[in-house]
Every structure is written in structure tokens, then in C-alpha cells.
Coordinates of C-alpha atoms in Angstrom, one line a residue:
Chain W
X1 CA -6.3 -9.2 -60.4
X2 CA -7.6 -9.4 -56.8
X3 CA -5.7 -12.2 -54.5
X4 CA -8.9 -12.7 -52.9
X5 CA -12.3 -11.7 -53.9
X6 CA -15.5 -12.4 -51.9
X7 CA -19.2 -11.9 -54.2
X8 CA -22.2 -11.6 -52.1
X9 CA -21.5 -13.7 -49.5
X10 CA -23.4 -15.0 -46.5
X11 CA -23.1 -17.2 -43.7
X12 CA -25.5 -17.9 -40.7
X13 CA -24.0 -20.1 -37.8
X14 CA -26.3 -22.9 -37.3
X15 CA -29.5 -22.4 -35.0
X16 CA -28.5 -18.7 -35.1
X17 CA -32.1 -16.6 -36.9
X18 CA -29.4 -14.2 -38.4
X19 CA -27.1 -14.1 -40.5
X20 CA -23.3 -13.7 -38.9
X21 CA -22.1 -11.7 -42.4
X22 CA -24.4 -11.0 -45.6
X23 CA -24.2 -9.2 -49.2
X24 CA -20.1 -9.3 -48.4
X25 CA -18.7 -7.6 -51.7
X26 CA -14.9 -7.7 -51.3
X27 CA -11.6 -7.5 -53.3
X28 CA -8.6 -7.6 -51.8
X29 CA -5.5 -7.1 -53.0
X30 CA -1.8 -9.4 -52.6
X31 CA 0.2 -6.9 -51.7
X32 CA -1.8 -4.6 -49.5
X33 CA -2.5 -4.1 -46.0
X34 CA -6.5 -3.8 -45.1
X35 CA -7.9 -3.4 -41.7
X36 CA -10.8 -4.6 -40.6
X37 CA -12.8 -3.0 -37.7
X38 CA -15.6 -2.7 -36.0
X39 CA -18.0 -3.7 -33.2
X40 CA -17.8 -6.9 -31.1
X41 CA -20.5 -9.2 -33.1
X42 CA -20.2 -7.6 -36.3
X43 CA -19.1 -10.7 -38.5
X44 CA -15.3 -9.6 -38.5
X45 CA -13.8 -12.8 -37.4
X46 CA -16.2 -14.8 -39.2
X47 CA -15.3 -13.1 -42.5
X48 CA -11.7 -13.9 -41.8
X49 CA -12.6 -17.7 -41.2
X50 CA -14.8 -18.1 -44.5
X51 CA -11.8 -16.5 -46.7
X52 CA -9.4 -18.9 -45.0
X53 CA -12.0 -21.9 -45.7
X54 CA -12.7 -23.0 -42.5
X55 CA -16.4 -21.6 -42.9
X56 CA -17.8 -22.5 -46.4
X57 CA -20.3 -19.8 -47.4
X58 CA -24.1 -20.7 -47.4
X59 CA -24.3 -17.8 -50.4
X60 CA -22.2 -16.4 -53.1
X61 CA -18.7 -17.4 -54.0
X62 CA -15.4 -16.9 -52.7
X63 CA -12.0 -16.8 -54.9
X64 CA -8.5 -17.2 -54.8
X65 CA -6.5 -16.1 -57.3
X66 CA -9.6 -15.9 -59.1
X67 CA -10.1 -19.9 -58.6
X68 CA -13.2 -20.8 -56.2
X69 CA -11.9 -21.1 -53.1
X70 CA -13.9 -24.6 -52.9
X71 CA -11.5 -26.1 -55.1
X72 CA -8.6 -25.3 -52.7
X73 CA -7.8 -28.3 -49.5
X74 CA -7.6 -26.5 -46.2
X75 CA -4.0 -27.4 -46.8
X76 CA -3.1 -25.9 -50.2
X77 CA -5.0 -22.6 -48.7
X78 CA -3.4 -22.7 -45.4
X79 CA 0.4 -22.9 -47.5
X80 CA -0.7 -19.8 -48.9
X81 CA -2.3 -17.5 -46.5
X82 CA -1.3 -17.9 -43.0
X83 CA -3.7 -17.5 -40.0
X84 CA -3.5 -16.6 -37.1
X85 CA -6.6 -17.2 -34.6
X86 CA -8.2 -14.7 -31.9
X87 CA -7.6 -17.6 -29.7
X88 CA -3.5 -18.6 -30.0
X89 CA -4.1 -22.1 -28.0
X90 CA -6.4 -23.0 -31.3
X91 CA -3.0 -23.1 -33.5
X92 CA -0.5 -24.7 -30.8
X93 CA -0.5 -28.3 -30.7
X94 CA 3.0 -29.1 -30.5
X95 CA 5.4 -30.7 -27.4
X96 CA 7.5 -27.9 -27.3
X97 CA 7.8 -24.1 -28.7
X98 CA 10.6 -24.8 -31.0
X99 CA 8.7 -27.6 -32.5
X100 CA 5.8 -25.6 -32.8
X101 CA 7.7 -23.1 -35.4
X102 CA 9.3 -26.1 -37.1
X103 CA 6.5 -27.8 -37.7
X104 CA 5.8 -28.3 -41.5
X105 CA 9.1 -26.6 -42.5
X106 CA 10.6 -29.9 -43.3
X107 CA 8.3 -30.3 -46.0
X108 CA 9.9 -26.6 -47.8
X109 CA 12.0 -29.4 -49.0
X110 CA 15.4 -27.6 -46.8
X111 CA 17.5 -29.3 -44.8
X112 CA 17.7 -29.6 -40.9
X113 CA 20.3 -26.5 -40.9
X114 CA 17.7 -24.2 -42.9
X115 CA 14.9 -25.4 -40.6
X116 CA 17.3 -24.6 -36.8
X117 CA 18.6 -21.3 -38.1
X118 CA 15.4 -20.2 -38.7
X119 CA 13.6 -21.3 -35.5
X120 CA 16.3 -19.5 -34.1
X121 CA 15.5 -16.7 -35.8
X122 CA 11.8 -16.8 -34.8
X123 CA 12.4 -17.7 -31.1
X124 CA 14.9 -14.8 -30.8
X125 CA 12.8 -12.2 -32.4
X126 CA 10.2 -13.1 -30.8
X127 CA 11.9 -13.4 -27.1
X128 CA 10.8 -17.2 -26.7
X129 CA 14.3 -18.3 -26.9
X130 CA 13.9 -19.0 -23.0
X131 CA 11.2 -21.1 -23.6
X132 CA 12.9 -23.0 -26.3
X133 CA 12.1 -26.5 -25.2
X134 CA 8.9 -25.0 -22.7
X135 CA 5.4 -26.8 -23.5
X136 CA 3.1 -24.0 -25.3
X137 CA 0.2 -24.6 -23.1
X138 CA 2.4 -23.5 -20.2
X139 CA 3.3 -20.0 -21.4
X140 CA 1.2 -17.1 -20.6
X141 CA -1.6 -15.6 -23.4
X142 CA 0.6 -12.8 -24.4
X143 CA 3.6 -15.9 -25.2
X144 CA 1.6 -17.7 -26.7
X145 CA 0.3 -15.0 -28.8
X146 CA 4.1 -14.6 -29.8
X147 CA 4.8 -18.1 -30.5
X148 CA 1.4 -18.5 -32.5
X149 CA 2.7 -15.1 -35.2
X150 CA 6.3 -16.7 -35.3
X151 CA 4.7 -19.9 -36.3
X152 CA 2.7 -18.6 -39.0
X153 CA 5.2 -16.6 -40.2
X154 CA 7.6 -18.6 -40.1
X155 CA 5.9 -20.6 -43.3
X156 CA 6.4 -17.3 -45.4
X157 CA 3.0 -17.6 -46.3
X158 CA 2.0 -15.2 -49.6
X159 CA -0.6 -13.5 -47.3
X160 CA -1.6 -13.3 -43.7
X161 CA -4.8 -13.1 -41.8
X162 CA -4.7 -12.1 -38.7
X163 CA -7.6 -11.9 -36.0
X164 CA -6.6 -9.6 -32.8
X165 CA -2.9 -10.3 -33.3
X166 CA -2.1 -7.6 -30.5
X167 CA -4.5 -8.8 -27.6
X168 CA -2.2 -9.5 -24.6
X169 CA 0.5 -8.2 -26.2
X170 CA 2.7 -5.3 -23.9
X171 CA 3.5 -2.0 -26.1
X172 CA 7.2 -3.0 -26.6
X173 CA 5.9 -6.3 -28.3
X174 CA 3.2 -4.7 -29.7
X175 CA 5.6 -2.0 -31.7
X176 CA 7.8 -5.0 -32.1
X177 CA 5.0 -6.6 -34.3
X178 CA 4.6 -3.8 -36.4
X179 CA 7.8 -3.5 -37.3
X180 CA 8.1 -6.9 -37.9
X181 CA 4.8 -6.7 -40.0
X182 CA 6.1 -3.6 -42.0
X183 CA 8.9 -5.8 -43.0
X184 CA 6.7 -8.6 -44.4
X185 CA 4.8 -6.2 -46.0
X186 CA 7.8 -4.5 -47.6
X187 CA 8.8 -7.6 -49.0
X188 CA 5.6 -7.7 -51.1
X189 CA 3.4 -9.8 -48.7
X190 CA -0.3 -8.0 -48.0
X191 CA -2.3 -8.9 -44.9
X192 CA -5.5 -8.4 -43.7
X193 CA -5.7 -7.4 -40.0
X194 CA -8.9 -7.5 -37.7
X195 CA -8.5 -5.4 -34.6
X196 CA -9.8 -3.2 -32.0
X197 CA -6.2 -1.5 -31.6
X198 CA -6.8 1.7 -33.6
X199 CA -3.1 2.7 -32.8
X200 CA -1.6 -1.1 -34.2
X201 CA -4.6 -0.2 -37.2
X202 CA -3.1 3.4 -38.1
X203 CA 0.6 2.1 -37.6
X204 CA 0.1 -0.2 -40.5
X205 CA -3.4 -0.3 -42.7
X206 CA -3.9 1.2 -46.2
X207 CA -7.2 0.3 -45.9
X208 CA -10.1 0.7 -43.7
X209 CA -13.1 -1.6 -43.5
X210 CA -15.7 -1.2 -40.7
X211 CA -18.2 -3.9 -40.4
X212 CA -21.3 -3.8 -38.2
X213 CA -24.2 -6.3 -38.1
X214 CA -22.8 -8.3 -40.7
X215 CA -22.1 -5.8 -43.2
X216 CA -19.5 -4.1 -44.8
X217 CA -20.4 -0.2 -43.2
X218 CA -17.4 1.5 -45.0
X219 CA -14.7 1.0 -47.0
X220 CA -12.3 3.7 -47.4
X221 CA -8.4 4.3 -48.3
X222 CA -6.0 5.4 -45.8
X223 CA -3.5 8.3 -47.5
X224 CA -0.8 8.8 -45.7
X225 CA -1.2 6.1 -42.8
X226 CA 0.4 7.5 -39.7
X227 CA 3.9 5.8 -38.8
X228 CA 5.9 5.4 -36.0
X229 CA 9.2 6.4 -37.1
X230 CA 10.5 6.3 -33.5
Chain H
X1 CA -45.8 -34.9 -27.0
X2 CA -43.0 -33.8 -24.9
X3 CA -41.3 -37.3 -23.2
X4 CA -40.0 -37.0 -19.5
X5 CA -36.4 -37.6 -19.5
X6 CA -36.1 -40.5 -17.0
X7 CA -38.5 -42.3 -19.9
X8 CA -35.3 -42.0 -22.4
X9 CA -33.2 -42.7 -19.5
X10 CA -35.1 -46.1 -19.3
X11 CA -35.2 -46.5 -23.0
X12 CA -31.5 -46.3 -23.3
X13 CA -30.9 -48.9 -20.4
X14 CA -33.3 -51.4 -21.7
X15 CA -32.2 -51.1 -25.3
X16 CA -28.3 -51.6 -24.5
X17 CA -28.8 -54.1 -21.5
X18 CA -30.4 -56.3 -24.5
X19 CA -27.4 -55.0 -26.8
X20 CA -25.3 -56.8 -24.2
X21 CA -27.2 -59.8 -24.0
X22 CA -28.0 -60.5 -26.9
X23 CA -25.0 -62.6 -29.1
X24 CA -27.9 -63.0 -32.3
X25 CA -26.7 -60.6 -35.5
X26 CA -30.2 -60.7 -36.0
X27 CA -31.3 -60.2 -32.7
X28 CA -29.2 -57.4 -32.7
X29 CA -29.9 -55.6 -36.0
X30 CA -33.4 -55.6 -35.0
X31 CA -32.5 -53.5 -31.5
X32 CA -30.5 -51.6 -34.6
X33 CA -33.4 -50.8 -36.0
X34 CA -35.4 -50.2 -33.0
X35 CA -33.0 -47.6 -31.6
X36 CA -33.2 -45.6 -35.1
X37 CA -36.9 -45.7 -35.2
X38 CA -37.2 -44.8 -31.4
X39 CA -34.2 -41.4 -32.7
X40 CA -36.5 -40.7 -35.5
X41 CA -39.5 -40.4 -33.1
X42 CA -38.0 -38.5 -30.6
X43 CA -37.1 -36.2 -33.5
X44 CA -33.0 -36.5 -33.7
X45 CA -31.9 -35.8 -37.2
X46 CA -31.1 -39.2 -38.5
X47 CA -28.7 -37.7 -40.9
X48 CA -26.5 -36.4 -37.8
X49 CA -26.0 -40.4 -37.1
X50 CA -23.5 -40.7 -39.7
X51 CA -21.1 -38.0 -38.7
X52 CA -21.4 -38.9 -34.7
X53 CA -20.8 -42.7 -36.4
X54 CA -17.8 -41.5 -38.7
X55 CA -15.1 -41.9 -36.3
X56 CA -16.2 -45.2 -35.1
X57 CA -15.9 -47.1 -38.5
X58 CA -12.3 -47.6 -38.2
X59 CA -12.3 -48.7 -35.1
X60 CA -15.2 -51.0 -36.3
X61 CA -13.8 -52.3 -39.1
X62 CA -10.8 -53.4 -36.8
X63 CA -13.1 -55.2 -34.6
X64 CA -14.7 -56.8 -37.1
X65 CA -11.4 -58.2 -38.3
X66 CA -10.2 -59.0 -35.2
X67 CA -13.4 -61.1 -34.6
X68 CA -13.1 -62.7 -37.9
X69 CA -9.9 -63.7 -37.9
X70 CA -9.9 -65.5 -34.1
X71 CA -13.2 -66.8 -33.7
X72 CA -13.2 -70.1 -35.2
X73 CA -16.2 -72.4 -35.9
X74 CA -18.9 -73.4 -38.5
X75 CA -18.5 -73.2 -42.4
X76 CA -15.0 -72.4 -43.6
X77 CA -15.2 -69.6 -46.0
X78 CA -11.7 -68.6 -46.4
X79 CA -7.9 -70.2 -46.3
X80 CA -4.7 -69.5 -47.1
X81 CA -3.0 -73.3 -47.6
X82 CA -3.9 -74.5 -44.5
X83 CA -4.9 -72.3 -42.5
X84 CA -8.3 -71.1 -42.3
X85 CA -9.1 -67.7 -41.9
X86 CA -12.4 -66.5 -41.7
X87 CA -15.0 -68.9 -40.8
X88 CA -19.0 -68.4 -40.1
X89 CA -18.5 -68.0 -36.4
X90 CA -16.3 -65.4 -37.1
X91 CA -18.3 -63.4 -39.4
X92 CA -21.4 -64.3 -37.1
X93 CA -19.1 -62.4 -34.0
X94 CA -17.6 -59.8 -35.9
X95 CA -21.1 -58.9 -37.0
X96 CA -22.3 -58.9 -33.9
X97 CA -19.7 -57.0 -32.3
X98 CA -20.0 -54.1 -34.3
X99 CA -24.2 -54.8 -34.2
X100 CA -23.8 -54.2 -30.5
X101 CA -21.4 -51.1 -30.2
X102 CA -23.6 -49.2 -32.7
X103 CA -26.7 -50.4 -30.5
X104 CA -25.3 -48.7 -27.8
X105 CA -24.4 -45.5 -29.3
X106 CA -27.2 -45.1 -31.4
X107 CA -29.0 -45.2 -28.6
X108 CA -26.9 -43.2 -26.3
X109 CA -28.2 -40.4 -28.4
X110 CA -31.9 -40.9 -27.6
X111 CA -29.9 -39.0 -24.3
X112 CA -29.0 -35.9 -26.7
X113 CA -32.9 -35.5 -27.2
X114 CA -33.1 -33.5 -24.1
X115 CA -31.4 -31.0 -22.6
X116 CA -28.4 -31.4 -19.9
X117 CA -30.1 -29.5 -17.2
X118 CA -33.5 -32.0 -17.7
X119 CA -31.2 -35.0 -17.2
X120 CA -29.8 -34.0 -14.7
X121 CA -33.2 -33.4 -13.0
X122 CA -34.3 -36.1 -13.7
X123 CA -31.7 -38.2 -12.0
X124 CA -32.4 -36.4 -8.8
X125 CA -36.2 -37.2 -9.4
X126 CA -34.8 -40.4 -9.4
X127 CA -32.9 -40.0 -5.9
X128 CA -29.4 -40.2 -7.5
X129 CA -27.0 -37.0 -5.3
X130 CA -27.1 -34.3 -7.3
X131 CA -22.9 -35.1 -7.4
X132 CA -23.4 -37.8 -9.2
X133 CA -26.0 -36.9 -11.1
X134 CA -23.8 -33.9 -12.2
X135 CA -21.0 -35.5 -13.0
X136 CA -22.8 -37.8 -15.5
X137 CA -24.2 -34.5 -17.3
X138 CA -20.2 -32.7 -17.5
X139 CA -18.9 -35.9 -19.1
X140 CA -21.5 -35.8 -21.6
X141 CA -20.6 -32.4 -22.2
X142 CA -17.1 -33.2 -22.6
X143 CA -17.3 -35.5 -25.1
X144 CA -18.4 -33.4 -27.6
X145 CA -15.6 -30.7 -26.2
X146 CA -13.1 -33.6 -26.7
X147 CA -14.6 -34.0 -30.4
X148 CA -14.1 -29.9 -31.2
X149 CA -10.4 -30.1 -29.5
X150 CA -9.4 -32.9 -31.9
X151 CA -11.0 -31.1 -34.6
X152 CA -9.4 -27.8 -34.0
X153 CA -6.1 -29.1 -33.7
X154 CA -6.6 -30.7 -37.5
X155 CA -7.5 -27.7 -38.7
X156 CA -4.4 -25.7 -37.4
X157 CA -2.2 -28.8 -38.9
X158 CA -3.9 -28.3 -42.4
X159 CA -3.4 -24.5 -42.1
X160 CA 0.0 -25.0 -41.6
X161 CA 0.3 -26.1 -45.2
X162 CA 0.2 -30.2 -43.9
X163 CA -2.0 -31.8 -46.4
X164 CA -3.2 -34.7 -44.0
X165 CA -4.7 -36.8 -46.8
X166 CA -1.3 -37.2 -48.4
X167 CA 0.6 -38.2 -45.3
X168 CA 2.3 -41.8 -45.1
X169 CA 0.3 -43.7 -42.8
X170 CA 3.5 -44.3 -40.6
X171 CA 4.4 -40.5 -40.4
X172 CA 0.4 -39.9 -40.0
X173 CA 0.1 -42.6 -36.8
X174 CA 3.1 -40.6 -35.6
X175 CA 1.7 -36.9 -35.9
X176 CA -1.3 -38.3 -34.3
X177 CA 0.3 -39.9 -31.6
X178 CA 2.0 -36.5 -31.1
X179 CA -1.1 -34.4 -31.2
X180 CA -3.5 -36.5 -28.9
X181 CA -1.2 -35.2 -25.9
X182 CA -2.0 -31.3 -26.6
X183 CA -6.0 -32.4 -26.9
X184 CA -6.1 -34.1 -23.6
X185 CA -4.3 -31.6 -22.2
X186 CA -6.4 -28.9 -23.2
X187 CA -9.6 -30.8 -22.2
X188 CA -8.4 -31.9 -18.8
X189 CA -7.3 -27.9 -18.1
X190 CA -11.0 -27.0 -19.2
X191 CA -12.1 -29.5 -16.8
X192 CA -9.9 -28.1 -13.9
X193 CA -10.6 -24.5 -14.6
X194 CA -14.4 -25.4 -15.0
X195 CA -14.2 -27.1 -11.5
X196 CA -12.2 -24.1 -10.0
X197 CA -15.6 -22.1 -11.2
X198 CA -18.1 -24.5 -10.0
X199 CA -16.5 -23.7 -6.5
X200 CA -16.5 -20.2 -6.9
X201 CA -20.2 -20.4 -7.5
X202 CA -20.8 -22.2 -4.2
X203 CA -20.8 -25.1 -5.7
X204 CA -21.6 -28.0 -2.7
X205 CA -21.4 -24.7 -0.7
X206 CA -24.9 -25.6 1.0
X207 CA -26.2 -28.9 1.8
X208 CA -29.4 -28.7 0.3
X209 CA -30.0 -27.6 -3.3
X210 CA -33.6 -26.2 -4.2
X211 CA -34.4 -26.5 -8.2
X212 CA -36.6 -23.8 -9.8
X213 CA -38.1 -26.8 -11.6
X214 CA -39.7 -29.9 -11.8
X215 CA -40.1 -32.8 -13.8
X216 CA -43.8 -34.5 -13.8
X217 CA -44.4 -37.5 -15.3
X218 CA -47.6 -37.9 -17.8
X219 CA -49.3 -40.4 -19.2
X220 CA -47.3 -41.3 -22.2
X221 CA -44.0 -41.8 -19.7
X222 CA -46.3 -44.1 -18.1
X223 CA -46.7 -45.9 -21.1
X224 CA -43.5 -45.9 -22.3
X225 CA -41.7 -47.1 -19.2
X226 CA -44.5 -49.9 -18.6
X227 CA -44.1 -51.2 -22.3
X228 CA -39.9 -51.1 -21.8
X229 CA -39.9 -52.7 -18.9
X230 CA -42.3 -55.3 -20.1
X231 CA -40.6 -56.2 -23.3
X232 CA -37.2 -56.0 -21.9
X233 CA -38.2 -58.5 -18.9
X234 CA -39.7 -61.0 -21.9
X235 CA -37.4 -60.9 -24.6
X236 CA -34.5 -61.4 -21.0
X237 CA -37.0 -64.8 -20.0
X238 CA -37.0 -65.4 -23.3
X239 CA -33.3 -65.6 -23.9
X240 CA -32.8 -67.2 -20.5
X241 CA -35.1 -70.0 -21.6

């Protein structure tokens, strides 16, 4: 049973002639790792925003967990698959960074001690522990890039989307999301990355999907996905 | 028939100036009606109204309560023991209230008919510094950038797993409260780094500005000022008197 399953959908932006993505056929699985590449313009990022139901398809049908995803709130999607935007000052609306990981945790029905030890987890693996009580806006892109993963993850979603997770990210933090990515993944949690880093794509996808003009150009299993063992 | 700018310009000044003026629900839903027939002629998508109006009925409904509740005089309509509550001249300026502030918007938008760089031409047609004149057209701009902030940061609290809907109202006024701040940050640091490039660009770098084009008046501009002005200036005398 696919987690997510996409039948010949199509979006066009509005007073745009073309269509951003069209004739998507797509199945992808809960506990894999797929990459999605390709050209800037080629639909990528729009694919990831109609499967997280911020876009609603103008044709065919999305699922998940074989239930149209039009019967899911933003909400009930969003507790399920986490995403994480191109753009990390789209997700970060909170006073402060430790807030900004907290947020919604209280409502995992834990207590206060739960919710601290693991925003100290996140702020420490994630080297933001200087800028506990530091307003998000004020960081630079590559922090806030940190600060917008550790808040997703954080939520221990059952899937993640993420949309250029490595852009101004330095090649220590870079590896240091991989690993950290490897480890979700080992504990049964698939993702779907969208990325021009062929390195961070080899590191960690199963599968390749290039898209160009909209459509899905190839679609192709990885064996034996190069690892940095290091 | 393409309409000059400066004519909608006019339009929207006559139309609210009455808004302002006028206390008459009547009066009022008549300019109502007006405004909507002068959008659908200009060609705005009437549908569009009610999500640009969405926001507002809150805030209306508020008003309208509000004017209900303290503006006493006429027919009694409703008491609690002894004290009355809402009265005709309350539902009379409650009415009216929110008659005028959808006058205004509704025909605010006659301004969304044409395009930023027109307006702004048009001002300076009009003599008005180009400053000025350019200021007016980035706060338009920003209001729909203040809309998209305010809607982005919603979205990234749904995705969070926060189902907004099912919030108390209390805990709700308080997220809110607590997410306004990171909104009009973001939009006042658009506005700074948007006036950092404006200067990089020469922006008052010269004194004079040439334009590559201009805006001609025609006939039907003519027309539609003359009749504006005229009606305006009667239905004034006529509330004067």
C-alpha cells in the first residue's frame, strides 16, 4: 500500500498558459527515501506543495493512505508529514528559537519535562543552543535553515518533505543532516527530498525522479546508494 | 474602452467622499450598489469581492454591535428588564457603519483595475512628486504582501499539526497575538531591504525623472469625470440643503 499516491495530476498557477506539473503518476512509499531532481522550473517544488495540500490539484486525485488527500485538514496532514519549505522564514513565526521547536509539542499530550529535554536535544544537535532565546528572523539563512529541520522533526512526523533542505548549509552541517536523516530513516520514517545537491541526493536516495517541464522525465531505483561511511 | 487611470482615481474619491457624508442606510446601499456596478464595468471579478471582504466581516459584525448597543433613539426593539438594548437608531448606525466601510473598500478596488505603474503616472500627470506618488503605489502593494505574510504564517501553524479550527478562542486570541509580531516584522524588513534597493537603483539619484510613457486622456475620461463631478457636487447641495 503506497503512503502517498498521486493519479494524473495537474496544476497550472493562476494567469500562468502552462501548466506548472501535468499527467503526474506517482506512488510513494512510507518507508523509503525518493529524490526528486531536476531543472529550476520543472514543477519539483510544486509537486511537493500539492502532496502536502497547500496546492489542491485542478486534475486527478491525490491520496493518503489511500484516503483522498481532500478529506484531510492542513492540520491532520501537516501532523503526519512534515514540511520543510525552500524558503525557512515561511515556517518560523515564533518569538524565540526554542519556542519555535516547542511549538505544538504540548499538544503530544507530554508534560513540560518531555517537551525541554527535547528542545534541548534539537537545539544541541542542531548547534542553536547559542541562540536559545535569539529571535529566528535574526539568524542568518543557513540558521535558520537549521532551526526550520529541528522544528519539523521535532514533531516526529511519519514522513518528511523536504524542498532544498541543504541550501546555505556549510559541509559539516550538511553531513550532519544526513546523518541525522539516515537515522530517521532507519527508524522506519521515508522522506521525499527535492534537491539540486547530487552529493546530499546520492548520500541518502533509493530513488531517483527527475522532472522537467512538468513531468515526471524518469523514474529509476538507486542499488547500492553511495554512503559516506567516514 | 480602456479608462485613464486618474478617471478611477476620481471615481473612487467621489464615491467615498459621499460614503463619508452620507449617514442614510439607504443613501448608502445605493453608493453600495453603484460601486459594484461601476467594479463589474471596469471588469473586476465580482466573485473576488467576497474573499478581499472575508476578513472584514468580523470586524464588521463588531461594529455593528458596537453601534447597536450605544446609539440610543427611536423605536425600542430590544430589552433586558429595563434596559434597552438595541433601538432603531442603533440598527439605523450600525447599518450604516458597516454600509460605509464596505463603500469604501469596494470601491478602493476600482484602484486594482489598473496597473501600479499607470497609477502612479497618473498622479504625476496630475502634478503630485513622483515621492509621493510612489509611495501611495508601494503601500498598495504592501497590503496584499501583508495579506500573503499572515497567510503563510497560518499555513506553517496548520503544518505543524495545530488544527486552528479546534483552538479555544482564548488560547486562539493568544497564538494570534503571538504571531502578528513575526508578520509585521517580516513586512517592515521587506520594506527596508526594498528601500535599500530602490537606492541602489538611483532611486532620487537625479532630479528630474523622464517616463517612457504617457497617459492621454480620451473622450470617455471626459465623460466620466464631467458626470462624477457633476453628480457628486448635486447629490453634496443636495444633502447640504
Amino acid at each position: 500500500m503506497s503512503f502517498i499516491e498521486l493519479r494524473q495530476v495537474e496544476f497550472c498557477y493562476p494567469r500562468q498558459s502552462s501548466p506548472a506539473v501535468t499527467d503526474i503518476n506517482l506512488k510513494l512509499e512510507k518507508k523509503a527515501i525518493t529524490a526528486v531532481v531536476g531543472p529550476n522550473g520543472s514543477g519539483k517544488t510544486t509537486l511537493t506543495r500539492l502532496i502536502i495540500g497547500i496546492l489542491p490539484p485542478d486534475k486527478g486525485e491525490i491520496y493518503l493512505t489511500r484516503s483522498p488527500l481532500a478529506r484531510y485538514t492542513l492540520a491532520e496532514v501537516g501532523a503526519r508529514i512534515g514540511y520543510i519549505f525552500q524558503n525557512p522564514d515561511l515556517q518560523l513565526f515564533c518569538p524565540s528559537v526554542a519556542e519555535e521547536i516547542a511549538f505544538g509539542l504540548s499538544r503530544a499530550g507530554q508534560g513540560p519535562q518531555w517537551i525541554k529535554e527535547k528542545v534541548d536535544f534539537f537545539l544541541e544537535y542542531f548547534e542553536l543552543d547559542g541562540y536559545r532565546n535569539s529571535f529566528p528572523m535574526h539568524l542568518s539563512q543557513g540558521e535558520k535553515q537549521r532551526l526550520a529541520i529541528a522544528a519539523v522533526l521535532a514533531h516526529e512526523p511519519e514522513y518528511l518533505i523536504l524542498d532544498e533542505p541543504t541550501i546555505g548549509l556549510d559541509a559539516f552541517r550538511k553531513k550532519q543532516l544526513v546523518e541525522y536523516l539516515h537515522k530517521v530513516a532507519g527508524l522506519g520514517r521515508g522522506m521525499l527530498l527535492v534537491s539540486h545537491d547530487m552529493a546530499f541526493v546520492n548520500k541518502l536516495a533509493e530513488r531517483l525522479i527527475s522532472m522537467e517541464n512538468g513531468r515526471i522525465q524518469s523514474d529509476s531505483e538507486r542499488r547500492g546508494r553511495l554512503l559516506n561511511e567516514g | 474602452m480602456k479608462v485613464d487611470p486618474r478617471s478611477k482615481m476620481l471615481l473612487v474619491i467621489c464615491i467615498s467622499g459621499l460614503a463619508l457624508i452620507y449617514n442614510n442606510p439607504l443613501q448608502l446601499a445605493l453608493l453600495l450598489a453603484v460601486s459594484l456596478a461601476l467594479l463589474g464595468a471596469f471588469r473586476f471579478d465580482i466573485g473576488m469581492i467576497g474573499g478581499y471582504l472575508r476578513p472584514l466581516v468580523s470586524l464588521l459584525l463588531i461594529l455593528f454591535l458596537i453601534q447597536c448597543l450605544f446609539t440610543k433613539g427611536g423605536q425600542v426593539w430590544l430589552t433586558i428588564g429595563q434596559l434597552e438594548l438595541v433601538s432603531s437608531a442603533g440598527l439605523i448606525a450600525g447599518a450604516s457603519v458597516v454600509l460605509r466601510i464596505l463603500v469604501v473598500v469596494n470601491s478602493a478596488m476600482l484602484l486594482t483595475t489598473c496597473s501600479s505603474r499607470d497609477f502612479v503616472l497618473g498622479l504625476i500627470q496630475w502634478k503630485v512628486p513622483y515621492e509621493i506618488a510612489f509611495m501611495v503605489s508601494i503601500a498598495l502593494r504592501f497590503l496584499p504582501l501583508f495579506r500573503d505574510e499572515m497567510q503563510n504564517v497560518i499555513t506553517a501553524v496548520q503544518l505543524r499539526g495545530v488544527e486552528l479550527k479546534k483552538v479555544a478562542w482564548g488560547e486562539k486570541i493568544s497564538m494570534y497575538r503571538t504571531l502578528i509580531f513575526p508578520v509585521v516584522y517580516r513586512t517592515m524588513l521587506k520594506a527596508q531591504q526594498l528601500s535599500i534597493v530602490m537606492e541602489a537603483r538611483g532611486f532620487r539619484a537625479y532630479p528630474r525623472r523622464t517616463y517612457l510613457r504617457r497617459l492621454d486622456l480620451y473622450w470617455a475620461d471626459y465623460v466620466i469625470m464631467s458626470l462624477a463631478l457633476t453628480v457628486t457636487v448635486i447629490l453634496l447641495v443636495g444633502q447640504i440643503l
